[in-house]
Amino acid sequence: MILFESARVKLRKMTKDDTVLYHTWRNDQEIMRSTNPSLDVYSPQDTQAFVEHVILGSASSKSYILLEKENETPIGVLGLINIDYKNQNAECIIDIGEKKYWGQGYGSEGMKLLLGYCFNEMNMHRLSLRVFSFNERAIRLYKSLGFQQEGLSKEALFREGKWHDIVHMGLLQRDYIEMQQRLE
């Protein structure tokens, strides 16, 4: 079921049928280098359990497959985790799993759909995300969407022989709405 769409992408709910594809992305070190703190290798059973219990089985998360619209090709996953309905907060995640779609604005389009849904339909007050300090392309994207840096976890990630910070960013609903009004 397609929930949202823009000029080039669609979002649909993630299902168990996406487990094999997600497993491929989850075990690609180049993809996970900039998003997964663990950088582990997972068995198909590990991924199946993760999808069933953490992604699909949690009341505090929503996960979507990002589709390239023209061919309906799955190219990534977007989601909300740690959804706190009482305080209207959630954390955003995004992984573009198909590398040939990197750097072409598909992630930006997908995030815009997710933000619109969160702030205009779910009435979220605040969204947050975490990004590794070396992922400059993602930081630029998040800033262009209105996210502001709120803090750092200094040297919290050891990757490729060096310590890196984890950047904490947030976006308030009122700032999102104000930004959308300026763009109209």
PDB file of C-alpha atoms in Angstrom:
ATOM      1  CA  MET A   1       0.000   0.000   0.000  1.00  0.00           C
ATOM      2  CA  ILE A   2       1.494   3.327  -1.082  1.00  0.00           C
ATOM      3  CA  LEU A   3       1.171   5.916   1.666  1.00  0.00           C
ATOM      4  CA  PHE A   4       2.924   8.942   0.231  1.00  0.00           C
ATOM      5  CA  GLU A   5       4.498   9.970  -3.026  1.00  0.00           C
ATOM      6  CA  SER A   6       6.419  12.841  -4.570  1.00  0.00           C
ATOM      7  CA  ALA A   7       7.752  13.487  -8.065  1.00  0.00           C
ATOM      8  CA  ARG A   8      10.285  10.630  -8.002  1.00  0.00           C
ATOM      9  CA  VAL A   9       9.639   8.498  -4.910  1.00  0.00           C
ATOM     10  CA  LYS A  10       6.937   6.660  -2.997  1.00  0.00           C
ATOM     11  CA  LEU A  11       6.847   5.379   0.564  1.00  0.00           C
ATOM     12  CA  ARG A  12       5.048   2.202   1.513  1.00  0.00           C
ATOM     13  CA  LYS A  13       4.871   0.322   4.780  1.00  0.00           C
ATOM     14  CA  MET A  14       7.655  -2.188   5.289  1.00  0.00           C
ATOM     15  CA  THR A  15       6.454  -5.808   5.476  1.00  0.00           C
ATOM     16  CA  LYS A  16       7.969  -9.209   6.243  1.00  0.00           C
ATOM     17  CA  ASP A  17       8.368  -9.647   2.482  1.00  0.00           C
ATOM     18  CA  ASP A  18      11.073  -6.954   2.594  1.00  0.00           C
ATOM     19  CA  THR A  19      13.270  -8.966   4.962  1.00  0.00           C
ATOM     20  CA  VAL A  20      15.507 -10.546   2.287  1.00  0.00           C
ATOM     21  CA  LEU A  21      16.201  -7.192   0.631  1.00  0.00           C
ATOM     22  CA  TYR A  22      16.759  -5.490   3.982  1.00  0.00           C
ATOM     23  CA  HIS A  23      19.166  -8.294   4.904  1.00  0.00           C
ATOM     24  CA  THR A  24      21.222  -7.520   1.780  1.00  0.00           C
ATOM     25  CA  TRP A  25      21.459  -3.837   2.711  1.00  0.00           C
ATOM     26  CA  ARG A  26      22.109  -4.587   6.391  1.00  0.00           C
ATOM     27  CA  ASN A  27      25.134  -6.739   5.522  1.00  0.00           C
ATOM     28  CA  ASP A  28      26.691  -4.307   3.042  1.00  0.00           C
ATOM     29  CA  GLN A  29      29.516  -2.634   4.965  1.00  0.00           C
ATOM     30  CA  GLU A  30      29.669   0.319   2.571  1.00  0.00           C
ATOM     31  CA  ILE A  31      25.990   1.096   3.197  1.00  0.00           C
ATOM     32  CA  MET A  32      26.104   0.582   6.951  1.00  0.00           C
ATOM     33  CA  ARG A  33      29.449   2.382   7.428  1.00  0.00           C
ATOM     34  CA  SER A  34      27.718   5.728   7.802  1.00  0.00           C
ATOM     35  CA  THR A  35      24.590   4.638   9.698  1.00  0.00           C
ATOM     36  CA  ASN A  36      25.134   1.527  11.839  1.00  0.00           C
ATOM     37  CA  PRO A  37      27.287   1.885  14.973  1.00  0.00           C
ATOM     38  CA  SER A  38      27.883  -1.886  15.154  1.00  0.00           C
ATOM     39  CA  LEU A  39      29.075  -2.659  11.612  1.00  0.00           C
ATOM     40  CA  ASP A  40      28.389  -6.336  12.192  1.00  0.00           C
ATOM     41  CA  VAL A  41      27.548  -9.182   9.845  1.00  0.00           C
ATOM     42  CA  TYR A  42      24.092 -10.635  10.396  1.00  0.00           C
ATOM     43  CA  SER A  43      22.686 -14.051   9.594  1.00  0.00           C
ATOM     44  CA  PRO A  44      19.358 -14.257   7.747  1.00  0.00           C
ATOM     45  CA  GLN A  45      17.806 -15.458  11.032  1.00  0.00           C
ATOM     46  CA  ASP A  46      19.212 -12.412  12.893  1.00  0.00           C
ATOM     47  CA  THR A  47      17.733 -10.078  10.311  1.00  0.00           C
ATOM     48  CA  GLN A  48      14.398 -11.887  10.291  1.00  0.00           C
ATOM     49  CA  ALA A  49      14.157 -11.611  14.092  1.00  0.00           C
ATOM     50  CA  PHE A  50      15.194  -7.935  13.944  1.00  0.00           C
ATOM     51  CA  VAL A  51      12.575  -7.131  11.298  1.00  0.00           C
ATOM     52  CA  GLU A  52       9.799  -9.052  13.074  1.00  0.00           C
ATOM     53  CA  HIS A  53      10.444  -7.819  16.613  1.00  0.00           C
ATOM     54  CA  VAL A  54      12.179  -4.461  16.351  1.00  0.00           C
ATOM     55  CA  ILE A  55      10.961  -3.012  13.049  1.00  0.00           C
ATOM     56  CA  LEU A  56       7.489  -4.483  12.572  1.00  0.00           C
ATOM     57  CA  GLY A  57       6.672  -5.679  16.085  1.00  0.00           C
ATOM     58  CA  SER A  58       7.232  -2.450  17.990  1.00  0.00           C
ATOM     59  CA  ALA A  59       4.405  -0.062  18.838  1.00  0.00           C
ATOM     60  CA  SER A  60       6.978   2.721  19.066  1.00  0.00           C
ATOM     61  CA  SER A  61       8.272   2.484  15.493  1.00  0.00           C
ATOM     62  CA  LYS A  62       7.050   2.861  11.909  1.00  0.00           C
ATOM     63  CA  SER A  63       9.115   1.715   8.935  1.00  0.00           C
ATOM     64  CA  TYR A  64       8.723   2.485   5.254  1.00  0.00           C
ATOM     65  CA  ILE A  65      10.355   1.261   2.077  1.00  0.00           C
ATOM     66  CA  LEU A  66      11.478   4.066  -0.221  1.00  0.00           C
ATOM     67  CA  LEU A  67      10.597   3.253  -3.824  1.00  0.00           C
ATOM     68  CA  GLU A  68      11.935   4.888  -6.966  1.00  0.00           C
ATOM     69  CA  LYS A  69       8.590   5.832  -8.486  1.00  0.00           C
ATOM     70  CA  GLU A  70       9.076   5.129 -12.192  1.00  0.00           C
ATOM     71  CA  ASN A  71       9.959   1.433 -11.798  1.00  0.00           C
ATOM     72  CA  GLU A  72       8.755   0.960  -8.200  1.00  0.00           C
ATOM     73  CA  THR A  73      12.280  -0.188  -7.317  1.00  0.00           C
ATOM     74  CA  PRO A  74      12.942  -0.431  -3.567  1.00  0.00           C
ATOM     75  CA  ILE A  75      15.963   1.771  -2.894  1.00  0.00           C
ATOM     76  CA  GLY A  76      15.987   2.314   0.852  1.00  0.00           C
ATOM     77  CA  VAL A  77      14.262   2.380   4.186  1.00  0.00           C
ATOM     78  CA  LEU A  78      12.999   5.295   6.259  1.00  0.00           C
ATOM     79  CA  GLY A  79      11.497   5.100   9.654  1.00  0.00           C
ATOM     80  CA  LEU A  80      10.516   6.528  12.964  1.00  0.00           C
ATOM     81  CA  ILE A  81      11.814   4.923  16.123  1.00  0.00           C
ATOM     82  CA  ASN A  82      11.313   5.648  19.795  1.00  0.00           C
ATOM     83  CA  ILE A  83       7.951   7.234  19.036  1.00  0.00           C
ATOM     84  CA  ASP A  84       6.653   8.923  22.180  1.00  0.00           C
ATOM     85  CA  TYR A  85       2.994   9.684  21.496  1.00  0.00           C
ATOM     86  CA  LYS A  86       2.424  11.435  24.825  1.00  0.00           C
ATOM     87  CA  ASN A  87       5.218  13.965  24.272  1.00  0.00           C
ATOM     88  CA  GLN A  88       4.853  13.924  20.464  1.00  0.00           C
ATOM     89  CA  ASN A  89       8.505  13.077  19.797  1.00  0.00           C
ATOM     90  CA  ALA A  90      10.179  10.561  17.502  1.00  0.00           C
ATOM     91  CA  GLU A  91      13.585   9.788  16.027  1.00  0.00           C
ATOM     92  CA  CYS A  92      14.069   9.557  12.236  1.00  0.00           C
ATOM     93  CA  ILE A  93      16.236   7.014  10.454  1.00  0.00           C
ATOM     94  CA  ILE A  94      17.122   6.646   6.788  1.00  0.00           C
ATOM     95  CA  ASP A  95      19.269   4.244   4.788  1.00  0.00           C
ATOM     96  CA  ILE A  96      19.545   4.336   1.007  1.00  0.00           C
ATOM     97  CA  GLY A  97      20.421   0.711   0.350  1.00  0.00           C
ATOM     98  CA  GLU A  98      20.812   0.877  -3.421  1.00  0.00           C
ATOM     99  CA  LYS A  99      24.127   2.657  -3.971  1.00  0.00           C
ATOM    100  CA  LYS A 100      23.412   3.697  -7.553  1.00  0.00           C
ATOM    101  CA  TYR A 101      20.747   6.042  -6.113  1.00  0.00           C
ATOM    102  CA  TRP A 102      23.169   7.770  -3.721  1.00  0.00           C
ATOM    103  CA  GLY A 103      23.729  11.488  -4.124  1.00  0.00           C
ATOM    104  CA  GLN A 104      20.763  12.048  -6.458  1.00  0.00           C
ATOM    105  CA  GLY A 105      18.261  13.565  -4.028  1.00  0.00           C
ATOM    106  CA  TYR A 106      16.124  10.474  -3.431  1.00  0.00           C
ATOM    107  CA  GLY A 107      16.876  10.526   0.288  1.00  0.00           C
ATOM    108  CA  SER A 108      15.911  14.181   0.448  1.00  0.00           C
ATOM    109  CA  GLU A 109      12.587  13.507  -1.286  1.00  0.00           C
ATOM    110  CA  GLY A 110      11.880  10.579   1.006  1.00  0.00           C
ATOM    111  CA  MET A 111      12.718  12.596   4.122  1.00  0.00           C
ATOM    112  CA  LYS A 112      10.447  15.435   2.962  1.00  0.00           C
ATOM    113  CA  LEU A 113       7.559  12.961   2.665  1.00  0.00           C
ATOM    114  CA  LEU A 114       8.319  11.554   6.123  1.00  0.00           C
ATOM    115  CA  LEU A 115       8.565  15.020   7.699  1.00  0.00           C
ATOM    116  CA  GLY A 116       5.274  16.091   6.128  1.00  0.00           C
ATOM    117  CA  TYR A 117       3.583  12.995   7.496  1.00  0.00           C
ATOM    118  CA  CYS A 118       5.094  13.414  10.965  1.00  0.00           C
ATOM    119  CA  PHE A 119       4.278  17.079  11.409  1.00  0.00           C
ATOM    120  CA  ASN A 120       1.055  17.441   9.393  1.00  0.00           C
ATOM    121  CA  GLU A 121      -0.656  14.089  10.057  1.00  0.00           C
ATOM    122  CA  MET A 122       0.828  12.641  13.242  1.00  0.00           C
ATOM    123  CA  ASN A 123       1.052  16.125  14.787  1.00  0.00           C
ATOM    124  CA  MET A 124       4.530  15.418  16.148  1.00  0.00           C
ATOM    125  CA  HIS A 125       6.041  18.282  18.114  1.00  0.00           C
ATOM    126  CA  ARG A 126       9.689  17.299  17.646  1.00  0.00           C
ATOM    127  CA  LEU A 127      11.761  14.961  15.508  1.00  0.00           C
ATOM    128  CA  SER A 128      15.342  14.055  16.234  1.00  0.00           C
ATOM    129  CA  LEU A 129      18.087  12.096  14.550  1.00  0.00           C
ATOM    130  CA  ARG A 130      21.667  11.047  15.081  1.00  0.00           C
ATOM    131  CA  VAL A 131      24.344  11.216  12.421  1.00  0.00           C
ATOM    132  CA  PHE A 132      28.039  10.328  12.433  1.00  0.00           C
ATOM    133  CA  SER A 133      30.235  13.420  12.245  1.00  0.00           C
ATOM    134  CA  PHE A 134      32.103  12.136   9.167  1.00  0.00           C
ATOM    135  CA  ASN A 135      28.841  11.841   7.197  1.00  0.00           C
ATOM    136  CA  GLU A 136      28.988  15.395   5.875  1.00  0.00           C
ATOM    137  CA  ARG A 137      26.570  14.754   3.009  1.00  0.00           C
ATOM    138  CA  ALA A 138      23.857  13.620   5.445  1.00  0.00           C
ATOM    139  CA  ILE A 139      24.504  16.561   7.785  1.00  0.00           C
ATOM    140  CA  ARG A 140      24.064  18.977   4.844  1.00  0.00           C
ATOM    141  CA  LEU A 141      20.811  17.228   3.894  1.00  0.00           C
ATOM    142  CA  TYR A 142      19.410  17.407   7.423  1.00  0.00           C
ATOM    143  CA  LYS A 143      20.322  21.093   7.760  1.00  0.00           C
ATOM    144  CA  SER A 144      18.645  21.829   4.408  1.00  0.00           C
ATOM    145  CA  LEU A 145      15.483  20.194   5.783  1.00  0.00           C
ATOM    146  CA  GLY A 146      15.553  22.451   8.850  1.00  0.00           C
ATOM    147  CA  PHE A 147      17.238  20.222  11.431  1.00  0.00           C
ATOM    148  CA  GLN A 148      19.544  22.008  13.841  1.00  0.00           C
ATOM    149  CA  GLN A 149      22.462  20.568  15.751  1.00  0.00           C
ATOM    150  CA  GLU A 150      21.480  20.140  19.396  1.00  0.00           C
ATOM    151  CA  GLY A 151      24.543  18.407  20.748  1.00  0.00           C
ATOM    152  CA  LEU A 152      27.372  15.941  20.336  1.00  0.00           C
ATOM    153  CA  SER A 153      28.323  12.635  21.829  1.00  0.00           C
ATOM    154  CA  LYS A 154      32.064  13.217  21.727  1.00  0.00           C
ATOM    155  CA  GLU A 155      34.138  10.350  20.334  1.00  0.00           C
ATOM    156  CA  ALA A 156      31.272   7.888  20.778  1.00  0.00           C
ATOM    157  CA  LEU A 157      31.994   5.926  17.589  1.00  0.00           C
ATOM    158  CA  PHE A 158      35.167   4.028  16.732  1.00  0.00           C
ATOM    159  CA  ARG A 159      35.327   3.544  12.989  1.00  0.00           C
ATOM    160  CA  GLU A 160      38.291   2.683  10.780  1.00  0.00           C
ATOM    161  CA  GLY A 161      40.858   3.195  13.530  1.00  0.00           C
ATOM    162  CA  LYS A 162      39.642   6.626  14.674  1.00  0.00           C
ATOM    163  CA  TRP A 163      37.159   8.100  17.123  1.00  0.00           C
ATOM    164  CA  HIS A 164      34.247  10.105  15.728  1.00  0.00           C
ATOM    165  CA  ASP A 165      31.477  12.196  17.279  1.00  0.00           C
ATOM    166  CA  ILE A 166      27.788  11.425  16.958  1.00  0.00           C
ATOM    167  CA  VAL A 167      25.875  14.599  16.079  1.00  0.00           C
ATOM    168  CA  HIS A 168      22.401  15.007  17.604  1.00  0.00           C
ATOM    169  CA  MET A 169      19.977  17.071  15.538  1.00  0.00           C
ATOM    170  CA  GLY A 170      16.366  18.095  16.029  1.00  0.00           C
ATOM    171  CA  LEU A 171      13.502  19.816  14.265  1.00  0.00           C
ATOM    172  CA  LEU A 172      10.434  21.338  15.916  1.00  0.00           C
ATOM    173  CA  GLN A 173       7.033  21.315  14.251  1.00  0.00           C
ATOM    174  CA  ARG A 174       6.739  25.131  14.377  1.00  0.00           C
ATOM    175  CA  ASP A 175      10.121  25.544  12.661  1.00  0.00           C
ATOM    176  CA  TYR A 176       9.118  23.000  10.016  1.00  0.00           C
ATOM    177  CA  ILE A 177       5.816  24.804   9.352  1.00  0.00           C
ATOM    178  CA  GLU A 178       7.546  28.174   9.193  1.00  0.00           C
ATOM    179  CA  MET A 179      10.076  26.801   6.703  1.00  0.00           C
ATOM    180  CA  GLN A 180       7.290  25.322   4.537  1.00  0.00           C
ATOM    181  CA  GLN A 181       5.451  28.651   4.493  1.00  0.00           C
ATOM    182  CA  ARG A 182       8.614  30.440   3.340  1.00  0.00           C
ATOM    183  CA  LEU A 183       8.990  27.927   0.499  1.00  0.00           C
ATOM    184  CA  GLU A 184       5.415  28.465  -0.787  1.00  0.00           C
TER     185      GLU A 184
END
